[in-house]
XYZ file of C-alpha atoms in Angstrom:
228
model
C 64.012 49.366 94.749
C 65.576 52.407 96.283
C 68.695 53.729 94.711
C 71.260 55.527 96.724
C 71.623 59.175 95.942
C 74.825 61.026 96.508
C 74.587 64.715 97.024
C 76.815 66.634 94.699
C 78.558 69.759 96.009
C 77.185 73.031 94.707
C 78.836 73.775 91.352
C 80.438 77.005 92.561
C 81.697 75.781 95.936
C 85.287 75.380 94.823
C 85.235 78.553 92.783
C 83.694 80.412 95.706
C 86.422 79.260 98.082
C 89.080 80.249 95.562
C 87.474 83.662 95.130
C 87.340 84.227 98.885
C 90.985 83.262 99.219
C 92.047 85.524 96.350
C 90.025 88.403 97.778
C 91.724 88.133 101.169
C 95.179 87.772 99.603
C 94.721 90.898 97.497
C 93.229 92.798 100.426
C 96.191 91.863 102.619
C 98.691 92.796 99.895
C 97.121 96.251 99.583
C 97.039 96.610 103.359
C 100.717 95.684 103.585
C 101.631 98.288 100.968
C 102.607 95.883 98.193
C 100.221 97.751 95.925
C 100.107 101.525 96.234
C 97.090 103.843 95.866
C 96.531 104.482 92.170
C 98.473 101.396 91.079
C 96.973 99.228 88.354
C 96.431 95.580 89.294
C 97.465 93.468 86.321
C 95.476 90.251 86.115
C 98.309 88.082 84.793
C 100.579 89.204 87.645
C 97.892 88.539 90.252
C 97.168 85.110 88.793
C 100.836 84.195 89.079
C 101.332 85.722 92.531
C 98.291 84.154 94.144
C 97.897 80.962 92.099
C 94.368 81.753 90.993
C 92.604 81.424 87.652
C 91.052 84.343 85.798
C 87.409 83.648 86.713
C 87.736 83.648 90.531
C 90.255 86.519 90.306
C 87.846 88.745 88.406
C 85.078 87.946 90.869
C 87.405 88.831 93.763
C 88.270 92.140 92.111
C 84.594 92.825 91.443
C 83.810 92.317 95.128
C 86.707 94.518 96.188
C 85.289 97.088 93.815
C 81.906 97.019 95.544
C 83.713 97.519 98.857
C 85.507 100.566 97.463
C 88.961 99.035 97.867
C 89.698 99.084 94.144
C 88.225 100.925 91.183
C 87.175 98.986 88.092
C 87.835 101.188 85.068
C 86.771 100.158 81.544
C 89.730 99.254 79.307
C 92.138 99.619 82.239
C 90.986 97.009 84.711
C 91.330 97.272 88.492
C 93.214 100.107 90.154
C 93.912 100.458 93.876
C 91.603 103.219 94.928
C 93.077 106.575 95.871
C 90.978 108.110 98.633
C 90.518 111.849 98.818
C 91.477 113.735 101.952
C 87.810 114.279 102.801
C 87.049 110.583 102.372
C 89.859 109.658 104.727
C 88.721 112.162 107.338
C 85.183 110.791 107.025
C 86.497 107.233 107.478
C 88.454 108.245 110.567
C 85.288 109.749 112.084
C 83.273 106.623 111.355
C 86.025 104.440 112.779
C 85.923 106.422 116.051
C 82.329 105.374 116.641
C 82.661 101.797 115.404
C 85.879 100.938 117.226
C 84.702 102.844 120.261
C 81.821 100.376 120.340
C 84.313 97.502 120.045
C 86.173 98.752 123.126
C 82.870 99.042 125.017
C 81.879 95.486 124.123
C 85.331 94.142 125.029
C 85.138 95.826 128.434
C 81.737 94.268 129.041
C 83.249 90.826 128.386
C 85.811 91.311 131.171
C 83.300 90.130 133.778
C 84.385 86.687 132.606
C 87.608 85.806 134.440
C 88.913 83.656 131.612
C 88.371 86.415 129.030
C 90.083 88.946 131.281
C 93.054 86.646 131.847
C 93.380 85.947 128.116
C 93.271 89.644 127.293
C 95.839 90.514 129.974
C 98.249 87.793 128.792
C 97.997 88.964 125.195
C 98.657 92.572 126.164
C 101.689 91.558 128.204
C 103.071 89.654 125.231
C 102.623 92.710 123.002
C 104.424 94.941 125.505
C 107.379 92.566 125.608
C 107.993 93.180 121.903
C 107.978 96.988 122.148
C 111.262 98.338 120.859
C 112.094 95.078 119.094
C 113.396 96.027 115.614
C 111.722 92.909 114.218
C 108.314 94.166 115.375
C 107.437 97.403 113.576
C 105.148 99.836 115.362
C 102.482 99.403 112.686
C 102.233 95.703 113.611
C 102.203 96.429 117.338
C 99.453 98.993 116.851
C 97.318 96.740 114.677
C 97.728 93.792 117.052
C 96.306 95.825 119.934
C 93.322 97.004 117.920
C 92.710 93.484 116.576
C 92.858 92.085 120.106
C 90.201 94.481 121.341
C 88.038 93.727 118.338
C 88.462 89.991 118.954
C 87.320 90.334 122.574
C 84.328 92.417 121.503
C 83.129 89.104 120.026
C 80.842 90.639 117.404
C 81.193 89.141 113.934
C 79.337 91.911 112.104
C 81.462 94.537 113.811
C 84.600 92.668 112.764
C 83.479 92.589 109.138
C 82.734 96.303 109.201
C 86.090 97.142 110.777
C 87.921 95.122 108.151
C 86.455 97.353 105.476
C 87.006 100.579 107.389
C 90.605 99.934 108.422
C 92.008 99.030 105.013
C 92.160 102.500 103.440
C 93.170 104.094 106.735
C 96.029 101.649 107.306
C 97.226 102.109 103.740
C 97.204 105.862 104.272
C 99.020 105.639 107.605
C 101.813 103.581 106.033
C 102.662 106.637 103.932
C 102.804 108.912 106.975
C 105.987 109.547 108.939
C 105.800 107.715 112.271
C 108.416 109.150 114.608
C 109.219 108.574 118.275
C 106.766 111.244 119.432
C 104.020 109.534 117.436
C 104.819 106.127 118.932
C 105.002 107.434 122.502
C 101.711 109.309 122.227
C 99.953 106.325 120.671
C 101.261 103.909 123.288
C 100.106 106.185 126.117
C 96.640 106.325 124.565
C 96.615 102.554 124.101
C 97.416 102.181 127.799
C 94.345 104.256 128.709
C 92.165 102.039 126.528
C 93.706 98.822 127.869
C 93.258 99.839 131.508
C 89.629 100.765 130.890
C 88.903 97.485 129.114
C 90.589 95.384 131.807
C 88.713 97.222 134.539
C 85.443 96.466 132.796
C 84.580 100.165 132.603
C 82.705 100.185 129.303
C 81.977 103.935 129.286
C 85.612 104.798 129.880
C 86.829 102.209 127.376
C 84.633 103.619 124.608
C 85.611 107.199 125.448
C 89.337 106.361 125.577
C 89.232 104.556 122.229
C 87.398 107.415 120.550
C 89.898 109.933 121.948
C 92.820 107.776 120.801
C 91.525 107.455 117.255
C 90.730 111.152 117.042
C 94.261 112.063 118.119
C 95.783 109.350 115.911
C 94.005 110.780 112.877
C 95.305 114.265 113.695
C 98.859 112.970 114.069
C 98.637 110.976 110.853
C 97.209 113.785 108.757
C 99.782 116.217 110.117
C 102.658 113.922 109.170
C 101.428 112.640 105.802
C 102.673 114.347 102.666
C 100.429 112.590 100.177
C 97.797 115.340 100.099
C 100.048 118.328 100.705
C 100.754 120.671 97.847
């Protein structure tokens, strides 16, 4: 006689989901500036803040350590990594190439009328919030870059950009963003947007690279974190 067999879920499925959730919550908190470079991440505080138990939390911190987001120091635990000036410059240079590719891929997708219409509507919505005190420039800027990355439709590229942007965003938060900075960045964004919408992949990639190069120069010039 055959007996029915019920498949049991893998033993670590729940723990794995909890770890993934904790990892993303901590990553977002660092990105948003809740935890500053060099700050120690206290396990008991994280467990309370994110409703996670010690096991999944430690695994999340271990994975963030392998990504270079935090440093795991014996007898001290996890510390939000402080990037050197050279490391940040290197990351900016890498991001030029990677996000330039994202702009190229997004432009190639504009042959599809539905994709082009979706992109145009999203851009128009972003522009309507410019100057709104409830929409900080950092959010406006990130939304545009995320939109282009979304339309590039490349999962591996998205995963890579998530890792590359985190330390750069955290660094930019500490830089002074004035009206000149915002105006210059918006003008550069417009060049990228026009190129993507026109489907000109060469121009889109070139415009994105130029924007990121100039953005890095503006950021480094305004940031005081590495100045003596």
